[in-house]
Amino acid sequence: MSDLDDLYREVILDHNRTPQGKGDPHAEAHSHHELNPSCGDEITLGATVDEAGTISSLHWEGQGCSISMASASVMSALLTGASRDDAFARIEEFREMLRSRGAVEPTEELEDAAAFQGVGKYVMRIKCAMLGWVALEACLKESAAA
Amino acid sequence: MSDLDDLYREVILDHNRTPQGKGDPHAEAHSHHELNPSCGDEITLGATVDEAGTISSLHWEGQGCSISMASASVMSALLTGASRDDAFARIEEFREMLRSRGAVEPTEELEDAAAFQGVGKYVMRIKCAMLGWVALEACLKESAAA
Amino acid sequence: MRDNGSVSSPDLGRARRADFPFFSSHPDAVYLDSGATSQRPDAVIDAEVDFVRSDYAAVHRGSSVATGEATWAFESARERVAAFVGAGERELVWTAGATDALNMISLGISDASAGLGDDSLALSAGDEIVLTEAEHHANLIPWQRLAKRTGAVLRPVGVDADGLWSIDAMRAVVTPRTRLIAFPHVSNVTGQIAPVGDVVELARSVGALTVLDACQSVPHMPVDVSALGVDFAAFSAHKMLGPTGIGALYGRAELLDALPPARTGGSMITTVTLDEAEFLPAPNRFEAGTQPVSQAIGFGAAAAYLSALGMGAVRAHEERIAEALVEAASRTPGVRLVGPAAGHERAAIASVIVDGVHAHDVGQFLDDRGVTIRTGHHCAQPLHRALGVASTTRASASVYTDLDDVARFGEALGEVRDYFGVTA
Amino acid sequence: MRDNGSVSSPDLGRARRADFPFFSSHPDAVYLDSGATSQRPDAVIDAEVDFVRSDYAAVHRGSSVATGEATWAFESARERVAAFVGAGERELVWTAGATDALNMISLGISDASAGLGDDSLALSAGDEIVLTEAEHHANLIPWQRLAKRTGAVLRPVGVDADGLWSIDAMRAVVTPRTRLIAFPHVSNVTGQIAPVGDVVELARSVGALTVLDACQSVPHMPVDVSALGVDFAAFSAHKMLGPTGIGALYGRAELLDALPPARTGGSMITTVTLDEAEFLPAPNRFEAGTQPVSQAIGFGAAAAYLSALGMGAVRAHEERIAEALVEAASRTPGVRLVGPAAGHERAAIASVIVDGVHAHDVGQFLDDRGVTIRTGHHCAQPLHRALGVASTTRASASVYTDLDDVARFGEALGEVRDYFGVTA
Ligand SMILES: Cc1ncc(COP(=O)(O)O)c(C=O)c1O
Ligand SMILES: Cc1ncc(COP(=O)(O)O)c(C=O)c1O
């Protein structure tokens, strides 16, 4: 597999073409806007956490490159229905995987999100992949504080 | 002769010890203050030009290194009594000699001022040697305009 | 890929690569990001390194022979760069870069307006600053800040759907209250070349100052700021084969002597007391603190290198590259080229939008094919908003760019949409 | 010349010269002007040149692999320099130099005071800025300008006949209206070392900010800005074996996020419209335009070089040099040493006044003897006015300075008055 194909794995291109979790973020209890200033890509993501601490609903809108859009989509599929603590753990794990530049192997818990491992090699794309995850993290922190 | 001795010729050290032309510059018709900002050396020089266009009187005060003080002294001796046009010519010649970094030989007209030829090798000292001459030039320009 | 048999200048393009160590390290590289920053030739690197290794000393301070020699080298570099753009020696100020130079003007006018210096340059509430929607942020945000500080008003000249502004549109915006017109000599996105003479004439008709952002012109064509008649200009060394960390501010002598220095400190003063400081005349009044000394030597060497090539020849070479870039972009299906239409004058800059593929993805694909270009908004968000996209993919050239580079760019561009599965 | 048999550190002084190409070109040079600017070791020159020759690309803009790698190198250099002074990564801003860094603070506070940004940093008329009479112009004039812009008042702490200021004198000047205290960690003329802890405590007692001019400390002793507790600090690479054209501003994270950026342009923004720009958090909000990229790599290498030597060892070495300088000056008839008396703590900086001989002439004589020192007011006119002279002759050391250098300095100093025919 070439570096490029390792970056743009099939699952990423698929999610980019048919993204999951798209919808009105402002209909959720908490929402957050994230921007990548170097390219202008942006995501607004909303999440609702129920009393049991479970992410009961999660929707986003935005525009950006295939990495940022597919990543938000994969995350929606992975974390809708997850507990807040599990979500924090997955977000951290995802961040670690990217920052390690390929050194940290993803666990099975990351499921499809493991496909983003190749992004770590491309420093300038890490922010793209993190965009939706950072927005969710902000929503969850807000919900935990509330 | 070492470079240093070529810089500090006997005539320069002499003029430094017993400077000529010292006196109240403000008693003259025109006076001008010159500062070397890199070391704080300064000279205030005054000159009076009579109707015939002759520098009838010239006095200065100031503090500075041996080069700047001796140069003002040598200039006083050389140009007191000179015509304004001759003075402009000598000032220009002196400047040329210094700026040429030793390439331009002084003419006999410069008399003792020729001793400053060695200064041209020391870029940072050219300003010192010019200090009094620049002040006189300003006075003469003012007198010519009046 | 090119089939019309035209060749680039024998002295430029591939022939020049031998001078650039970057290409020895990367013989197959297609480097089309010179608009962001250029590679440096050995002549520039060596001038700086030789100076640092053997002749390094403080400049303009103290009286040692070493300092004298270093000062001499430093000031000779200034003469060289000044001559390169048709400026007088006293009219060329070293800055940290073009951005710093533009801020020096806007911050200086702010101080003048606040009564800290010559009030001939002061702005009042309601005065107008004209600039274009094509501006690089460096020639936009400093004026926004100046407007906020003084109550002056920004009057933008809009761009059309291709990102182009016109002198007619500028004429419609300029009024008797216009005090300053800031504009890009060459747009870093569209490659549009400004009608400088018309702008200067327009500015003079209302008594406004002109500020020329010359970042993308000075490295690529003959520029004579005195002949152009602009009041201020700014450019950076790192886009013209020189080092990072240095740029230049040009200003007409009498304006520079009137402009308050925004940055203050050592080496720019005459007398300093605890309460007051008197400033030197230009250029030194703007050069507070230890200057980018070795970088100035490198900048001088870059100007000398380009002078030896001849800026007329450089422009002729890059015109051919520009044509080829336009052709490559135009012939690729699903690709929209912004800026001047084929057949019209432009710099060797081509920004494209690939239908259905985000610029980041285009860039990544080209990068994988060994083609380094630049993606993003290129520090020109208002222009991109007018183009209706967040980002574009930009190819830009320099003296070492060859038609082969353009061919490789065109080839890779042709494959992008396939790779991402976008149907034509 | 030294007769007490003490030797300098085996790892520093002469032993280090092999690392510095300047000394291969000038094997007999006695370079005692490191306080003005230091020589650069191969490790620093090579780090920068290798980067420029093979890895050069734009940073923080675009998405290419080359840009990614260059950005990585650039940010690693930041981590290194930040760690070197005990700052967090987000607390270290690249600047054009220390002067630029100090202006960034004063211009930022000016904008805050004018309502352009967070008003927690705003000054009002009558607020007080305390600084010392020993200030370098870089830590004086920016505050004069700030005072003029805001109506704040400067309250100087005087120096004594040796050029020394004291914490007691500062206590007498500080009032509840004091909003900021600017002071030199080490005076570039006297070598006095500030009681930083006391100043910070004093500042906190009245809620004032502290600005540390660390130009002459960071290159010569262990400095941990977080442990010192200062709010802002500034230093330059070229005085610590690094390149010209780059320096650093340290600021506590929350202060940097509140301080308006004085210089605006590309790469420091989030969203820009024609009317408004939103700025990034620190440190990027202060880094408008193309940064001194290769210089940052060199700066990082300089910090790494000094770290490897160990700043404790560097200080110990320079303490011995300082002692020897004091001894050499003290034993020479007709020479007056300014600054701390023998036996008292000082940096390896010694400024002298030779009775009857102007500093320029002293400097020229020493220069002729192969001893490079610095003459003039060293950008500290108020301090020199207090000393009663227009200029002094200064010797200053670095890691490559040896006791032999001091001996040669002392010898030449002993001959000066004779040469100029001044009777003892
Ligand atoms: C104490 C002190 N502060 C500030 C500066 C200014 O540093 P720079 O010229 O590198 O901006 C210097 C050096 O000249 C200095 O010694
Ligand atoms: C048109 C234009 N103006 C200004 C700038 C800013 O130049 P610098 O980043 O070198 O300060 C650039 C380059 O980025 C540019 O292309």
PDB file of N, CA, C and O in Angstrom, chain D residues 162-196:
ATOM      1  N   ASP D 162      28.471  54.099  41.138  1.00  0.00           N
ATOM      2  CA  ASP D 162      29.026  52.942  40.431  1.00  0.00           C
ATOM      3  C   ASP D 162      28.061  52.393  39.381  1.00  0.00           C
ATOM      4  O   ASP D 162      28.338  51.371  38.747  1.00  0.00           O
ATOM      5  N   GLY D 163      26.891  53.032  39.256  1.00  0.00           N
ATOM      6  CA  GLY D 163      25.919  52.569  38.270  1.00  0.00           C
ATOM      7  C   GLY D 163      24.982  51.494  38.792  1.00  0.00           C
ATOM      8  O   GLY D 163      24.286  50.838  38.011  1.00  0.00           O
ATOM      9  N   LEU D 164      24.936  51.319  40.101  1.00  0.00           N
ATOM     10  CA  LEU D 164      24.130  50.231  40.681  1.00  0.00           C
ATOM     11  C   LEU D 164      22.790  50.731  41.213  1.00  0.00           C
ATOM     12  O   LEU D 164      22.719  51.792  41.824  1.00  0.00           O
ATOM     13  N   TRP D 165      21.747  49.954  41.010  1.00  0.00           N
ATOM     14  CA  TRP D 165      20.442  50.255  41.609  1.00  0.00           C
ATOM     15  C   TRP D 165      20.177  49.227  42.698  1.00  0.00           C
ATOM     16  O   TRP D 165      20.815  48.172  42.736  1.00  0.00           O
ATOM     17  N   SER D 166      19.246  49.533  43.573  1.00  0.00           N
ATOM     18  CA  SER D 166      18.989  48.611  44.679  1.00  0.00           C
ATOM     19  C   SER D 166      17.498  48.374  44.838  1.00  0.00           C
ATOM     20  O   SER D 166      16.677  49.196  44.432  1.00  0.00           O
ATOM     21  N   ILE D 167      17.182  47.266  45.461  1.00  0.00           N
ATOM     22  CA  ILE D 167      15.776  46.948  45.707  1.00  0.00           C
ATOM     23  C   ILE D 167      15.185  47.964  46.679  1.00  0.00           C
ATOM     24  O   ILE D 167      14.001  48.303  46.578  1.00  0.00           O
ATOM     25  N   ASP D 168      15.997  48.488  47.546  1.00  0.00           N
ATOM     26  CA  ASP D 168      15.478  49.505  48.477  1.00  0.00           C
ATOM     27  C   ASP D 168      15.068  50.762  47.725  1.00  0.00           C
ATOM     28  O   ASP D 168      14.006  51.338  47.980  1.00  0.00           O
ATOM     29  N   ALA D 169      15.915  51.174  46.798  1.00  0.00           N
ATOM     30  CA  ALA D 169      15.568  52.349  45.993  1.00  0.00           C
ATOM     31  C   ALA D 169      14.305  52.069  45.186  1.00  0.00           C
ATOM     32  O   ALA D 169      13.457  52.946  44.999  1.00  0.00           O
ATOM     33  N   MET D 170      14.149  50.832  44.714  1.00  0.00           N
ATOM     34  CA  MET D 170      12.946  50.494  43.950  1.00  0.00           C
ATOM     35  C   MET D 170      11.723  50.528  44.861  1.00  0.00           C
ATOM     36  O   MET D 170      10.660  51.029  44.482  1.00  0.00           O
ATOM     37  N   ARG D 171      11.874  50.012  46.075  1.00  0.00           N
ATOM     38  CA  ARG D 171      10.742  50.029  47.019  1.00  0.00           C
ATOM     39  C   ARG D 171      10.262  51.445  47.269  1.00  0.00           C
ATOM     40  O   ARG D 171       9.076  51.703  47.410  1.00  0.00           O
ATOM     41  N   ALA D 172      11.214  52.375  47.293  1.00  0.00           N
ATOM     42  CA  ALA D 172      10.865  53.768  47.579  1.00  0.00           C
ATOM     43  C   ALA D 172      10.092  54.401  46.422  1.00  0.00           C
ATOM     44  O   ALA D 172       9.421  55.417  46.603  1.00  0.00           O
ATOM     45  N   VAL D 173      10.175  53.804  45.257  1.00  0.00           N
ATOM     46  CA  VAL D 173       9.560  54.390  44.061  1.00  0.00           C
ATOM     47  C   VAL D 173       8.203  53.751  43.746  1.00  0.00           C
ATOM     48  O   VAL D 173       7.306  54.383  43.197  1.00  0.00           O
ATOM     49  N   VAL D 174       8.076  52.471  44.101  1.00  0.00           N
ATOM     50  CA  VAL D 174       6.842  51.740  43.794  1.00  0.00           C
ATOM     51  C   VAL D 174       5.694  52.243  44.678  1.00  0.00           C
ATOM     52  O   VAL D 174       5.879  52.501  45.862  1.00  0.00           O
ATOM     53  N   THR D 175       4.520  52.436  44.060  1.00  0.00           N
ATOM     54  CA  THR D 175       3.332  52.870  44.812  1.00  0.00           C
ATOM     55  C   THR D 175       2.151  51.990  44.396  1.00  0.00           C
ATOM     56  O   THR D 175       2.279  51.181  43.476  1.00  0.00           O
ATOM     57  N   PRO D 176       1.019  52.182  45.027  1.00  0.00           N
ATOM     58  CA  PRO D 176      -0.164  51.403  44.614  1.00  0.00           C
ATOM     59  C   PRO D 176      -0.587  51.694  43.168  1.00  0.00           C
ATOM     60  O   PRO D 176      -1.318  50.925  42.577  1.00  0.00           O
ATOM     61  N   ARG D 177      -0.096  52.786  42.598  1.00  0.00           N
ATOM     62  CA  ARG D 177      -0.442  53.074  41.201  1.00  0.00           C
ATOM     63  C   ARG D 177       0.538  52.429  40.219  1.00  0.00           C
ATOM     64  O   ARG D 177       0.388  52.553  39.009  1.00  0.00           O
ATOM     65  N   THR D 178       1.552  51.766  40.735  1.00  0.00           N
ATOM     66  CA  THR D 178       2.502  51.082  39.846  1.00  0.00           C
ATOM     67  C   THR D 178       1.808  49.904  39.153  1.00  0.00           C
ATOM     68  O   THR D 178       1.286  49.017  39.821  1.00  0.00           O
ATOM     69  N   ARG D 179       1.819  49.926  37.838  1.00  0.00           N
ATOM     70  CA  ARG D 179       1.150  48.854  37.095  1.00  0.00           C
ATOM     71  C   ARG D 179       2.150  47.909  36.453  1.00  0.00           C
ATOM     72  O   ARG D 179       1.815  46.786  36.086  1.00  0.00           O
ATOM     73  N   LEU D 180       3.394  48.347  36.317  1.00  0.00           N
ATOM     74  CA  LEU D 180       4.375  47.529  35.609  1.00  0.00           C
ATOM     75  C   LEU D 180       5.777  47.899  36.085  1.00  0.00           C
ATOM     76  O   LEU D 180       6.064  49.077  36.279  1.00  0.00           O
ATOM     77  N   ILE D 181       6.607  46.877  36.298  1.00  0.00           N
ATOM     78  CA  ILE D 181       8.014  47.120  36.646  1.00  0.00           C
ATOM     79  C   ILE D 181       8.877  46.440  35.589  1.00  0.00           C
ATOM     80  O   ILE D 181       8.811  45.227  35.401  1.00  0.00           O
ATOM     81  N   ALA D 182       9.673  47.239  34.883  1.00  0.00           N
ATOM     82  CA  ALA D 182      10.594  46.706  33.870  1.00  0.00           C
ATOM     83  C   ALA D 182      12.004  46.819  34.430  1.00  0.00           C
ATOM     84  O   ALA D 182      12.363  47.865  34.980  1.00  0.00           O
ATOM     85  N   PHE D 183      12.789  45.764  34.312  1.00  0.00           N
ATOM     86  CA  PHE D 183      14.150  45.823  34.876  1.00  0.00           C
ATOM     87  C   PHE D 183      15.068  44.830  34.187  1.00  0.00           C
ATOM     88  O   PHE D 183      14.613  43.854  33.597  1.00  0.00           O
ATOM     89  N   PRO D 184      16.385  45.117  34.234  1.00  0.00           N
ATOM     90  CA  PRO D 184      17.342  44.226  33.573  1.00  0.00           C
ATOM     91  C   PRO D 184      17.784  43.113  34.520  1.00  0.00           C
ATOM     92  O   PRO D 184      18.178  43.391  35.654  1.00  0.00           O
ATOM     93  N   HIS D 185      17.730  41.883  34.042  1.00  0.00           N
ATOM     94  CA  HIS D 185      18.195  40.768  34.867  1.00  0.00           C
ATOM     95  C   HIS D 185      19.684  40.960  35.166  1.00  0.00           C
ATOM     96  O   HIS D 185      20.117  40.813  36.297  1.00  0.00           O
ATOM     97  N   VAL D 186      20.424  41.279  34.092  1.00  0.00           N
ATOM     98  CA  VAL D 186      21.847  41.613  34.233  1.00  0.00           C
ATOM     99  C   VAL D 186      22.081  42.895  33.437  1.00  0.00           C
ATOM    100  O   VAL D 186      21.677  42.971  32.272  1.00  0.00           O
ATOM    101  N   SER D 187      22.691  43.882  34.052  1.00  0.00           N
ATOM    102  CA  SER D 187      22.993  45.118  33.331  1.00  0.00           C
ATOM    103  C   SER D 187      24.075  44.858  32.299  1.00  0.00           C
ATOM    104  O   SER D 187      25.099  44.238  32.608  1.00  0.00           O
ATOM    105  N   ASN D 188      23.881  45.369  31.078  1.00  0.00           N
ATOM    106  CA  ASN D 188      24.872  45.150  30.029  1.00  0.00           C
ATOM    107  C   ASN D 188      26.075  46.074  30.176  1.00  0.00           C
ATOM    108  O   ASN D 188      27.029  45.963  29.432  1.00  0.00           O
ATOM    109  N   VAL D 189      26.045  46.970  31.163  1.00  0.00           N
ATOM    110  CA  VAL D 189      27.187  47.851  31.386  1.00  0.00           C
ATOM    111  C   VAL D 189      27.916  47.501  32.678  1.00  0.00           C
ATOM    112  O   VAL D 189      29.135  47.358  32.698  1.00  0.00           O
ATOM    113  N   THR D 190      27.152  47.340  33.750  1.00  0.00           N
ATOM    114  CA  THR D 190      27.790  47.114  35.052  1.00  0.00           C
ATOM    115  C   THR D 190      27.938  45.639  35.390  1.00  0.00           C
ATOM    116  O   THR D 190      28.721  45.278  36.259  1.00  0.00           O
ATOM    117  N   GLY D 191      27.169  44.779  34.747  1.00  0.00           N
ATOM    118  CA  GLY D 191      27.193  43.365  35.110  1.00  0.00           C
ATOM    119  C   GLY D 191      26.427  43.057  36.385  1.00  0.00           C
ATOM    120  O   GLY D 191      26.419  41.914  36.863  1.00  0.00           O
ATOM    121  N   GLN D 192      25.743  44.077  36.930  1.00  0.00           N
ATOM    122  CA  GLN D 192      24.951  43.850  38.147  1.00  0.00           C
ATOM    123  C   GLN D 192      23.847  42.829  37.898  1.00  0.00           C
ATOM    124  O   GLN D 192      23.170  42.874  36.866  1.00  0.00           O
ATOM    125  N   ILE D 193      23.652  41.929  38.836  1.00  0.00           N
ATOM    126  CA  ILE D 193      22.607  40.907  38.725  1.00  0.00           C
ATOM    127  C   ILE D 193      21.444  41.308  39.627  1.00  0.00           C
ATOM    128  O   ILE D 193      21.629  41.582  40.820  1.00  0.00           O
ATOM    129  N   ALA D 194      20.245  41.363  39.046  1.00  0.00           N
ATOM    130  CA  ALA D 194      19.080  41.855  39.787  1.00  0.00           C
ATOM    131  C   ALA D 194      18.582  40.846  40.821  1.00  0.00           C
ATOM    132  O   ALA D 194      18.655  39.641  40.586  1.00  0.00           O
ATOM    133  N   PRO D 195      18.055  41.341  41.936  1.00  0.00           N
ATOM    134  CA  PRO D 195      17.393  40.472  42.917  1.00  0.00           C
ATOM    135  C   PRO D 195      15.975  40.188  42.441  1.00  0.00           C
ATOM    136  O   PRO D 195      15.015  40.802  42.913  1.00  0.00           O
ATOM    137  N   VAL D 196      15.854  39.280  41.468  1.00  0.00           N
ATOM    138  CA  VAL D 196      14.567  39.085  40.775  1.00  0.00           C
ATOM    139  C   VAL D 196      13.450  38.724  41.748  1.00  0.00           C
ATOM    140  O   VAL D 196      12.338  39.258  41.647  1.00  0.00           O
TER     141      VAL D 196
END
